Coordinates of N, CA and C in Angstrom, one line a residue:
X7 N 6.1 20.4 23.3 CA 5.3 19.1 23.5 C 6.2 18.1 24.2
X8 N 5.7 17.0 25.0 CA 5.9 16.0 25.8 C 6.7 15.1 24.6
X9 N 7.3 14.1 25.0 CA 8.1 12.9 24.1 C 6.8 12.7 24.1
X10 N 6.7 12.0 23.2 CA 4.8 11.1 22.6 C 5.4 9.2 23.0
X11 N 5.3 9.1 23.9 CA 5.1 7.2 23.9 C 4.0 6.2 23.8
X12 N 2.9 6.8 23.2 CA 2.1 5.9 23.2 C 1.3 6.1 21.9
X13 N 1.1 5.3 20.8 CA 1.3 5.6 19.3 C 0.3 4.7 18.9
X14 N 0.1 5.0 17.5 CA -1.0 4.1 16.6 C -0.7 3.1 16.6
X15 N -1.6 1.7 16.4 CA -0.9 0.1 16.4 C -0.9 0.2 14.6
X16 N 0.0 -0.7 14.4 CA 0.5 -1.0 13.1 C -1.1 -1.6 12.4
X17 N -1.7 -2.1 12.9 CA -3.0 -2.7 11.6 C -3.7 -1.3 12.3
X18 N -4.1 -0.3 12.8 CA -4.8 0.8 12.9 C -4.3 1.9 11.6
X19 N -2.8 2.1 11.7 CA -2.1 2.4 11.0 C -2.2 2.4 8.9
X20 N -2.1 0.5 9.4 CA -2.8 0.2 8.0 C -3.7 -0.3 7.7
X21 N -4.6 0.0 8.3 CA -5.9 0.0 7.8 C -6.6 1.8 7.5
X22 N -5.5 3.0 8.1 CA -6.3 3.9 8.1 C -5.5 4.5 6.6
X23 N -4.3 3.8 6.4 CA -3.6 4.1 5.1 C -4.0 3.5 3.8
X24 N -5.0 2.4 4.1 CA -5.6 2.2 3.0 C -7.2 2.2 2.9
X25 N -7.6 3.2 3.5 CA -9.0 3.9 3.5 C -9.7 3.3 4.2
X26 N -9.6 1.8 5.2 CA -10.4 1.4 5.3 C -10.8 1.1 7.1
X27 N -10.8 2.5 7.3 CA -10.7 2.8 8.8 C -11.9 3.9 9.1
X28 N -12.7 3.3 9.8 CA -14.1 4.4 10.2 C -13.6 5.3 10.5
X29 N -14.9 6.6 10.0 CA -14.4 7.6 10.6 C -14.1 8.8 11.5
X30 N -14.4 8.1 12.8 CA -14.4 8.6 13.8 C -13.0 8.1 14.8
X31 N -12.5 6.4 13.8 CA -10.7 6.4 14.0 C -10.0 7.5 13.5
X32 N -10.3 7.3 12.1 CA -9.3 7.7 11.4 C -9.2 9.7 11.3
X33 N -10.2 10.0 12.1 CA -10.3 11.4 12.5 C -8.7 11.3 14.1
X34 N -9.0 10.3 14.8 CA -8.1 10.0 15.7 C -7.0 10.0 15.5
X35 N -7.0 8.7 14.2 CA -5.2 8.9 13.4 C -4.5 9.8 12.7
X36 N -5.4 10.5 12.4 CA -5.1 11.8 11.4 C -4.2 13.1 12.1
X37 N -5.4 12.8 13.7 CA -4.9 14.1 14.6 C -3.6 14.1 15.5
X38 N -3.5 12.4 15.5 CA -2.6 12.0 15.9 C -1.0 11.8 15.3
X39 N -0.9 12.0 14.0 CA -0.1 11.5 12.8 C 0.4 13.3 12.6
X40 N -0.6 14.0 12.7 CA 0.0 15.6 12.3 C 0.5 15.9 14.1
X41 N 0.4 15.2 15.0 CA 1.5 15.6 15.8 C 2.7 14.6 16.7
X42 N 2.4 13.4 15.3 CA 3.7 12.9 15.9 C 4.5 12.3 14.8
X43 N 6.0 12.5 14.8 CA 7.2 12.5 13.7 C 7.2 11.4 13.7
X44 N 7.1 10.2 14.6 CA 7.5 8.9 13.9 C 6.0 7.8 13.2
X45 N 5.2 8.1 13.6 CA 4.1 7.8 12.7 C 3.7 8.6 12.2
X46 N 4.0 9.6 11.0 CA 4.2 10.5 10.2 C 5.2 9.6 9.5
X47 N 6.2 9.4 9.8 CA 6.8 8.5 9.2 C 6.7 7.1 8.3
X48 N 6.2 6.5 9.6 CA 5.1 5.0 9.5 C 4.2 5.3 8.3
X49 N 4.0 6.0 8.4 CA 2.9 6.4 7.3 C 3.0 6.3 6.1
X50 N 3.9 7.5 6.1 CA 4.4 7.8 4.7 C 5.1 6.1 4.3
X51 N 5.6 5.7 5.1 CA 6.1 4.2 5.1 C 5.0 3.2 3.7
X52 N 3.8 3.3 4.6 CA 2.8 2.3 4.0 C 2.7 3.0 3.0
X53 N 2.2 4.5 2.7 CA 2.0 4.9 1.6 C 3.1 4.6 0.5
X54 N 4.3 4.4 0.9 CA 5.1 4.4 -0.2 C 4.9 2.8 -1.0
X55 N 4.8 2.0 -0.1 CA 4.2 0.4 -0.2 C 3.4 0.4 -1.5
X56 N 2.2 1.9 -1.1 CA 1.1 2.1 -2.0 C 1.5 2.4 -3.1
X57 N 2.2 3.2 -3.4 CA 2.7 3.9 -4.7 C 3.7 2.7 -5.6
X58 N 4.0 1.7 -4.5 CA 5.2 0.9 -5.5 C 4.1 -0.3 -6.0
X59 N 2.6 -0.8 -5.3 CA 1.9 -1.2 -6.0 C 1.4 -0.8 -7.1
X60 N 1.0 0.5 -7.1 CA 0.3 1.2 -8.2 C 1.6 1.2 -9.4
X61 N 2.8 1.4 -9.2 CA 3.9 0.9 -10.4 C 3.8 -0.5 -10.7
X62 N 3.7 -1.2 -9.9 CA 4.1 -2.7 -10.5 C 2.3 -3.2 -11.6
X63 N 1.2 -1.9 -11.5 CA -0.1 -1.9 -12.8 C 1.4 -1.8 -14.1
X64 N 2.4 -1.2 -14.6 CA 2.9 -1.2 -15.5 C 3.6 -2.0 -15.8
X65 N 3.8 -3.2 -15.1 CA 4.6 -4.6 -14.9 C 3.9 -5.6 -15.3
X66 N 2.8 -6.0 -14.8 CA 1.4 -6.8 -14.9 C 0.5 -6.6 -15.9
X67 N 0.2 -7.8 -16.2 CA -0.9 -7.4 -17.2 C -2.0 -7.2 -17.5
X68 N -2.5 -6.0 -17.2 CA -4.4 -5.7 -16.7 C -4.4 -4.5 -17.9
X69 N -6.0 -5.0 -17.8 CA -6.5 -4.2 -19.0 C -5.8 -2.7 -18.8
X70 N -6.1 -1.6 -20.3 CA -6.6 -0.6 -19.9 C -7.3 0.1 -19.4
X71 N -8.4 -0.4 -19.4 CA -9.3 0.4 -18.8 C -9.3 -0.1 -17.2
X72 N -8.9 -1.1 -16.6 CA -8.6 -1.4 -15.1 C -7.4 0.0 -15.1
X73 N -6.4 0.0 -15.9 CA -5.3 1.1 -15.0 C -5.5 2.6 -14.9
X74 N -6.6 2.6 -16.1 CA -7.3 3.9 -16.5 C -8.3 4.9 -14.9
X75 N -8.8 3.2 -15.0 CA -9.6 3.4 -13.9 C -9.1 3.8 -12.0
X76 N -8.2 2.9 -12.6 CA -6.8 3.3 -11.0 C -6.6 5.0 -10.7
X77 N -6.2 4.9 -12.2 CA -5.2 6.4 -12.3 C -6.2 7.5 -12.1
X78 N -7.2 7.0 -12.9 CA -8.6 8.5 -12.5 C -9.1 8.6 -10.9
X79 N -9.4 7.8 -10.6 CA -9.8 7.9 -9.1 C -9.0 8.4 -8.1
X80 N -7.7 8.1 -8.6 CA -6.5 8.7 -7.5 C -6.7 10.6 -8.1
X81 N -6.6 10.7 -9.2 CA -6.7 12.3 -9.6 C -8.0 13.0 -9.6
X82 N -9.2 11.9 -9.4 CA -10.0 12.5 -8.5 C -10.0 13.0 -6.9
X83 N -9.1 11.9 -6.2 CA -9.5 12.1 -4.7 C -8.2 13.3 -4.6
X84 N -7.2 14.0 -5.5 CA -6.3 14.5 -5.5 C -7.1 16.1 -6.0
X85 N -8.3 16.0 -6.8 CA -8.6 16.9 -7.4 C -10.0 17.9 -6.3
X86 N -10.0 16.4 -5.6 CA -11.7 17.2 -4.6 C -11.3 16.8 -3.3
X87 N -10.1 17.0 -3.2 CA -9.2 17.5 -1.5 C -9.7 18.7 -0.9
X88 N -9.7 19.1 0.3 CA -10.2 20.5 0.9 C -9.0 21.3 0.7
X89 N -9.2 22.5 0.9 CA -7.7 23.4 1.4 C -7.0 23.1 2.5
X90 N -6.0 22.8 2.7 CA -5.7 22.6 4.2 C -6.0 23.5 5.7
X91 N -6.1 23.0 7.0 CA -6.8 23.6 7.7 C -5.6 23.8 8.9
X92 N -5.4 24.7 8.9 CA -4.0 25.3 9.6 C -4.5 24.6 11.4
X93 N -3.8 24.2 12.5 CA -4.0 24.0 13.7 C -4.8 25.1 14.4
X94 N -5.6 24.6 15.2 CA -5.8 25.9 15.8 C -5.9 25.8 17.6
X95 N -4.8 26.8 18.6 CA -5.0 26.9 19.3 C -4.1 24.9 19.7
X96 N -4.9 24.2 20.5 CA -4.3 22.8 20.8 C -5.3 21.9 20.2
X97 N -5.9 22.3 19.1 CA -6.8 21.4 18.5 C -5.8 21.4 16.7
X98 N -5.5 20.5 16.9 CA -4.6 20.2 15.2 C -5.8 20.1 14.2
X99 N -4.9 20.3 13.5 CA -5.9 20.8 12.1 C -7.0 19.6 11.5
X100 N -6.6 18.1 11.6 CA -7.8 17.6 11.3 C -8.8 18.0 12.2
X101 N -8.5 18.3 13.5 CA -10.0 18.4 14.4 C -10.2 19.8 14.1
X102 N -9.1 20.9 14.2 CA -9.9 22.3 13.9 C -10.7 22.1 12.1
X103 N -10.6 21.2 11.8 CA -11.7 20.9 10.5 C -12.7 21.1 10.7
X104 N -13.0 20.2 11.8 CA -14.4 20.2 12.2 C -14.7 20.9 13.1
X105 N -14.6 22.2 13.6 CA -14.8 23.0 14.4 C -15.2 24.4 13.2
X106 N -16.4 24.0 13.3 CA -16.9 25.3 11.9 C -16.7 26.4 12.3
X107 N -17.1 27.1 13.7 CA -16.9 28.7 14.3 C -15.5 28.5 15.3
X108 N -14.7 27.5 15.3 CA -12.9 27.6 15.6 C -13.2 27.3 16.9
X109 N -14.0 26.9 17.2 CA -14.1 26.6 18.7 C -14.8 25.2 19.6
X110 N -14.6 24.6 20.0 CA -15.8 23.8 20.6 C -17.1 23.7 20.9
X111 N -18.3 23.3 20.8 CA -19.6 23.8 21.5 C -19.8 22.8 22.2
X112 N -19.2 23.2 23.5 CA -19.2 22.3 24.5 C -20.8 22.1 25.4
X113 N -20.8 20.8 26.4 CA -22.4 20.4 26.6 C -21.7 19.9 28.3
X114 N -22.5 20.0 29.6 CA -22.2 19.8 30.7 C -22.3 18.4 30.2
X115 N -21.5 17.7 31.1 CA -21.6 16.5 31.7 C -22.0 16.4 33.1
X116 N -21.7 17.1 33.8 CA -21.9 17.4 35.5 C -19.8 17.7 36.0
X117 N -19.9 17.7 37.3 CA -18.4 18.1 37.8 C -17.8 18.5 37.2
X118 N -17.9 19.6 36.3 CA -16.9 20.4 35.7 C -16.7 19.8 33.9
X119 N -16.8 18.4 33.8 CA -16.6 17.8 32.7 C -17.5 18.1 31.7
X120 N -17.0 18.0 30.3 CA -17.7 18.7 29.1 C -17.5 18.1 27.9
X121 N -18.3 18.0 27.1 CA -17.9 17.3 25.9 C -18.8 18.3 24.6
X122 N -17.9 17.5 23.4 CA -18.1 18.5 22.5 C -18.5 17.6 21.2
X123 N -19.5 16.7 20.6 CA -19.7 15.9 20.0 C -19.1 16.7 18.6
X124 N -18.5 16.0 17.6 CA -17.8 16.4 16.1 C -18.3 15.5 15.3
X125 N -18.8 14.3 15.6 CA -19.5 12.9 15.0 C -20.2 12.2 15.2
X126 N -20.9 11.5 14.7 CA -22.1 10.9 15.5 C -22.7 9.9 14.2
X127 N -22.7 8.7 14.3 CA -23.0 8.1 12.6 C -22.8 6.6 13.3
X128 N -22.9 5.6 11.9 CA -23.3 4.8 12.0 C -22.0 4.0 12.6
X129 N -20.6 4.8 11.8 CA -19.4 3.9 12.2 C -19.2 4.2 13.4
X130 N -19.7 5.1 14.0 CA -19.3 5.2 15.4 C -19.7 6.9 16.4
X131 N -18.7 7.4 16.9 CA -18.9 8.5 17.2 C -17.4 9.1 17.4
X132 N -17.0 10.3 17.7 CA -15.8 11.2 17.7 C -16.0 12.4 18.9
X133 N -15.5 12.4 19.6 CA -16.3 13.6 20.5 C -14.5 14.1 21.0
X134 N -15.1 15.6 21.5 CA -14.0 16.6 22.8 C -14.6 16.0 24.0
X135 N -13.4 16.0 24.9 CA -13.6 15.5 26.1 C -12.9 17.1 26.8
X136 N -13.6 17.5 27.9 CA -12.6 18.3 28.5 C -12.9 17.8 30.4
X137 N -11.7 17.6 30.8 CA -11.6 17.0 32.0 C -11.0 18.1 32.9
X138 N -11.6 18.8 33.9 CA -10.8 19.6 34.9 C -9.6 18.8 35.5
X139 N -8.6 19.5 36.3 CA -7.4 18.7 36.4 C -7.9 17.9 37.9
X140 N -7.4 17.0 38.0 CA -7.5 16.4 39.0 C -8.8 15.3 39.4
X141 N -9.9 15.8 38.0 CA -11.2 15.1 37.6 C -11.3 13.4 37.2
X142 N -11.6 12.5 38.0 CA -12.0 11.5 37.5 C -13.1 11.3 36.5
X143 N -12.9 10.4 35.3 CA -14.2 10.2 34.5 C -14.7 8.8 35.2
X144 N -15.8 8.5 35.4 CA -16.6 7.3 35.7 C -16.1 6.3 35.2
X145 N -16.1 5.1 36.3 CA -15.0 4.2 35.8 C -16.1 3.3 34.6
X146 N -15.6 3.2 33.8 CA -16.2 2.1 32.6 C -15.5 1.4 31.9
X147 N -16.1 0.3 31.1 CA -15.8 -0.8 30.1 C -16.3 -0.4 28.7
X148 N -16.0 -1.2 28.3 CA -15.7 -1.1 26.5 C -16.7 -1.8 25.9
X149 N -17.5 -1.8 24.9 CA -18.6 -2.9 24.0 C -17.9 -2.9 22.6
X150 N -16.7 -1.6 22.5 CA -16.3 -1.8 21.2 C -14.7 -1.3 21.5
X151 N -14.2 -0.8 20.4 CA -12.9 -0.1 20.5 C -12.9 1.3 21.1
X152 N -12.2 1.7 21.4 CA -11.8 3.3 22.3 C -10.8 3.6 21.7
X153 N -10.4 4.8 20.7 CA -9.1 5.6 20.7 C -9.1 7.2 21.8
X154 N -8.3 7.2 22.4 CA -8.1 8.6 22.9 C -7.1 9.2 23.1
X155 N -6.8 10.5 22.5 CA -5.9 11.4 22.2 C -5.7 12.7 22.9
X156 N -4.9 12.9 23.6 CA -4.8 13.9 24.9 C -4.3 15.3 23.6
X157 N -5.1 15.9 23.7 CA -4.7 17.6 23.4 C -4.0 18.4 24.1
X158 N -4.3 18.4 25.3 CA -4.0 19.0 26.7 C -3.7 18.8 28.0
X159 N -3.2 18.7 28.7 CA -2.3 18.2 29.9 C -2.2 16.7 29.6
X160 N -3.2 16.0 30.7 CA -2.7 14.4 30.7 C -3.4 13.5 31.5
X161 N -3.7 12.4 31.2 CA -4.6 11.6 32.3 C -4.1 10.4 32.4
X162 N -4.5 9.8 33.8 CA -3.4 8.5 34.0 C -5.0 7.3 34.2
X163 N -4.4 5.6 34.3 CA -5.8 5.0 34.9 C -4.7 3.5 35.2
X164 N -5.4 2.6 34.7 CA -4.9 1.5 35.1 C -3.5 1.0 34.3
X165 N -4.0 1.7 33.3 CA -2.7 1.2 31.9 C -1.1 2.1 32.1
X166 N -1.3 2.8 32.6 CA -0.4 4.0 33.2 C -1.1 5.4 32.1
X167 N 0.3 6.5 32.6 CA 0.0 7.6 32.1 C 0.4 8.1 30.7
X168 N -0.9 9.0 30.5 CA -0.8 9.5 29.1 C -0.5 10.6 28.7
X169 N 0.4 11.9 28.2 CA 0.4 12.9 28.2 C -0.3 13.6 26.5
X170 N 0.3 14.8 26.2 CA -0.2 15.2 25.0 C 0.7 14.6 23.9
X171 N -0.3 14.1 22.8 CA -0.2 13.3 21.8 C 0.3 12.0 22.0
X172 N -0.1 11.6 23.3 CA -0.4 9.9 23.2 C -1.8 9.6 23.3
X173 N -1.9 8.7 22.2 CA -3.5 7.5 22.1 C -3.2 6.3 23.5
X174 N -4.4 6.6 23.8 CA -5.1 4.6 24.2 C -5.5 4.6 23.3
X175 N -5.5 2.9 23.0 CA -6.0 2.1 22.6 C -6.7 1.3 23.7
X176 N -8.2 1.4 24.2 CA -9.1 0.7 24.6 C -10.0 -0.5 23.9
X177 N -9.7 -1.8 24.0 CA -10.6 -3.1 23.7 C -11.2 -3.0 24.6
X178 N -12.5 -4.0 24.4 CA -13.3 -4.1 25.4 C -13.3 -5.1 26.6
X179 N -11.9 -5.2 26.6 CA -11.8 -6.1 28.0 C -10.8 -5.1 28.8
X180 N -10.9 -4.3 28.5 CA -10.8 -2.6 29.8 C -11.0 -2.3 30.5
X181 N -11.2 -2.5 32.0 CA -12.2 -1.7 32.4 C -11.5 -0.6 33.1
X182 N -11.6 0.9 33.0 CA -10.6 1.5 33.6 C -11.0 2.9 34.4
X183 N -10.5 3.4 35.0 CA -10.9 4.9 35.3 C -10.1 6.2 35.2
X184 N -10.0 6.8 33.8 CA -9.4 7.8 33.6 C -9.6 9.1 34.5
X185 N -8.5 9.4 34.6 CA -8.1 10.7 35.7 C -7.3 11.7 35.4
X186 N -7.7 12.8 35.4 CA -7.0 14.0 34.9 C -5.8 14.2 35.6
X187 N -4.8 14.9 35.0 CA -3.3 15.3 35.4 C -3.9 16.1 36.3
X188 N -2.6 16.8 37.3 CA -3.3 17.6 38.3 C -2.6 18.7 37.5
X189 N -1.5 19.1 36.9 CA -0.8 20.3 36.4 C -1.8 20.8 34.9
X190 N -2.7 20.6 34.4 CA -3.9 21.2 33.9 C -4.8 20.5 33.9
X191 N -5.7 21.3 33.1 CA -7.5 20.6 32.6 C -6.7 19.6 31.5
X192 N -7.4 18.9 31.4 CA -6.8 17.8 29.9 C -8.3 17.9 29.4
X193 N -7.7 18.0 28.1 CA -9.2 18.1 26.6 C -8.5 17.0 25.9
X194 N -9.3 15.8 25.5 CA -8.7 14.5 24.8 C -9.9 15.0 23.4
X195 N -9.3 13.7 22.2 CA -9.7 13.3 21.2 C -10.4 12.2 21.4
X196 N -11.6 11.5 21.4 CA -11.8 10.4 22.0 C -12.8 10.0 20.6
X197 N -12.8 8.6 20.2 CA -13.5 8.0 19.3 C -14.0 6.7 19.9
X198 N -15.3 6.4 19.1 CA -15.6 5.1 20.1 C -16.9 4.3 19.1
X199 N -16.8 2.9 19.0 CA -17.3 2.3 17.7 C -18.7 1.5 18.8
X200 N -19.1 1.6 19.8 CA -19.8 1.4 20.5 C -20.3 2.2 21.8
X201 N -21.0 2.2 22.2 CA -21.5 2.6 23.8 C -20.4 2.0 24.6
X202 N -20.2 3.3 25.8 CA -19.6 2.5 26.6 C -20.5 1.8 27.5
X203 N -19.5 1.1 28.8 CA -20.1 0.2 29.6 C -20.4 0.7 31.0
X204 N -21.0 2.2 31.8 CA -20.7 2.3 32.9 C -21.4 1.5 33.7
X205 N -20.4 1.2 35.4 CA -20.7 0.3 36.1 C -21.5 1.5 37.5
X206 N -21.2 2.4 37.2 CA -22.6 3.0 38.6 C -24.2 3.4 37.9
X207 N -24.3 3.5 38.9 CA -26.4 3.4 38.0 C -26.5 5.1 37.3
X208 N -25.6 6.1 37.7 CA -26.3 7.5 37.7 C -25.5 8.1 35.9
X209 N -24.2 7.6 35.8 CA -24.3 7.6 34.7 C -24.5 6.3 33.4
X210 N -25.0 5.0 33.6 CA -25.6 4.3 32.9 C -27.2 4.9 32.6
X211 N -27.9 6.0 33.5 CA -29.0 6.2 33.4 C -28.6 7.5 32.6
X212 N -27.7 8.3 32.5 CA -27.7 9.7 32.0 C -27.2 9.4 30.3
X213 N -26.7 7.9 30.0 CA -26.0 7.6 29.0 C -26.6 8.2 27.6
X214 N -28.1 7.5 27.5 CA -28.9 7.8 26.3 C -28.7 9.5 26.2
X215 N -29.0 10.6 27.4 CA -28.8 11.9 27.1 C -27.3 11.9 26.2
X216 N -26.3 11.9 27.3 CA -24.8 12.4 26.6 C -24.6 11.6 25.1
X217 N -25.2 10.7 25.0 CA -24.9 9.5 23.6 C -23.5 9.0 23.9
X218 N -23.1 8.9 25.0 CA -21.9 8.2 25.2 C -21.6 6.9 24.7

């Protein structure tokens, strides 16, 4: 794998280490975190933050039944964990999670491009992107946040380039046009807490189909 230079922002970070990150991010962060060493790091970082709060309940003085209640819930979410889901192929194991027959079920977009919905809800949506090499995606704007996470080769736009296991981070004062590496197809991680914004008429009209 490529050096990774483009990484989770610190309040994405922690907000996804203290649960409170939708999840169609925190599917982003997850996939992102099992393939990069220094926020794997970061991580464990905040978590440890977490664990030295949860000691300083033996310091302070709160009921029993408030620490009772701490301590069960943590040996709950410890006790109704899944088995872990080994990587599969260039899809890391949080996303091969959700890939029930180990594969994508990919849907045309037109020009070669394909997508593979994994989420779809109120917090947002989670999709596969697969981009032929050398493929532009329609240039668009943002209504909400964008994370995207390259699986496979690499795509460049206004921000510069991205290879495998670097995130954008898209706000909605973006407007950009992602472009596939020419040295492969690129298949991204993409999450998105709003519709996007396209500025040509043919895919603003195809939008309601794809649920973009």
């Amino acid at each position: 794998m490529s050096e990774i230079r483009h990484h989770i922002s610190d309040n994405l970070l922690t907000a996804y280490a203290g649960g409170s990150l939708g999840h169609p991010f925190a599917l982003v962060v997850a996939a992102h975190v099992s393939m990069c060493d220094e926020c794997r790091a970061r991580l464990e970082a905040h978590n440890a933050v977490g664990g030295a709060l949860l000691d300083d309940l033996n310091e302070i003085k709160v009921s029993d039944g408030l620490r009772d209640a701490v301590l069960a819930g943590l040996d709950d979410d410890f006790d109704a964990a899944p088995a872990p889901v080994r990587a599969s192929g260039v899809y890391p194991a949080p996303v091969a999670e959700m890939l029930p027959m180990g594969r994508p079920k990919w849907k045309s977009l037109g020009l070669g491009t394909r997508q593979s919905i994994l989420y779809d809800g109120p917090e947002g949506s989670a999709r596969l992107l697969y981009i032929p090499a050398g493929q532009a995606v329609p240039d668009h704007g943002h209504n909400g946040l964008e994370l995207t996470l390259v699986l496979q080769g690499s795509f460049h736009d206004e921000t510069g380039g991205f290879g495998v296991g670097d995130v954008e981070i898209a706000y909605d004062d973006l407007d950009h046009c992602p472009t596939a590496g020419t040295e492969a197809d690129c298949i991204c991680l993409a999450a998105t807490d709003a519709p996007l914004r396209f500025h040509s008429f043919v895919p603003r009209l195809l939008q309601p189909l794809f649920r973009i």
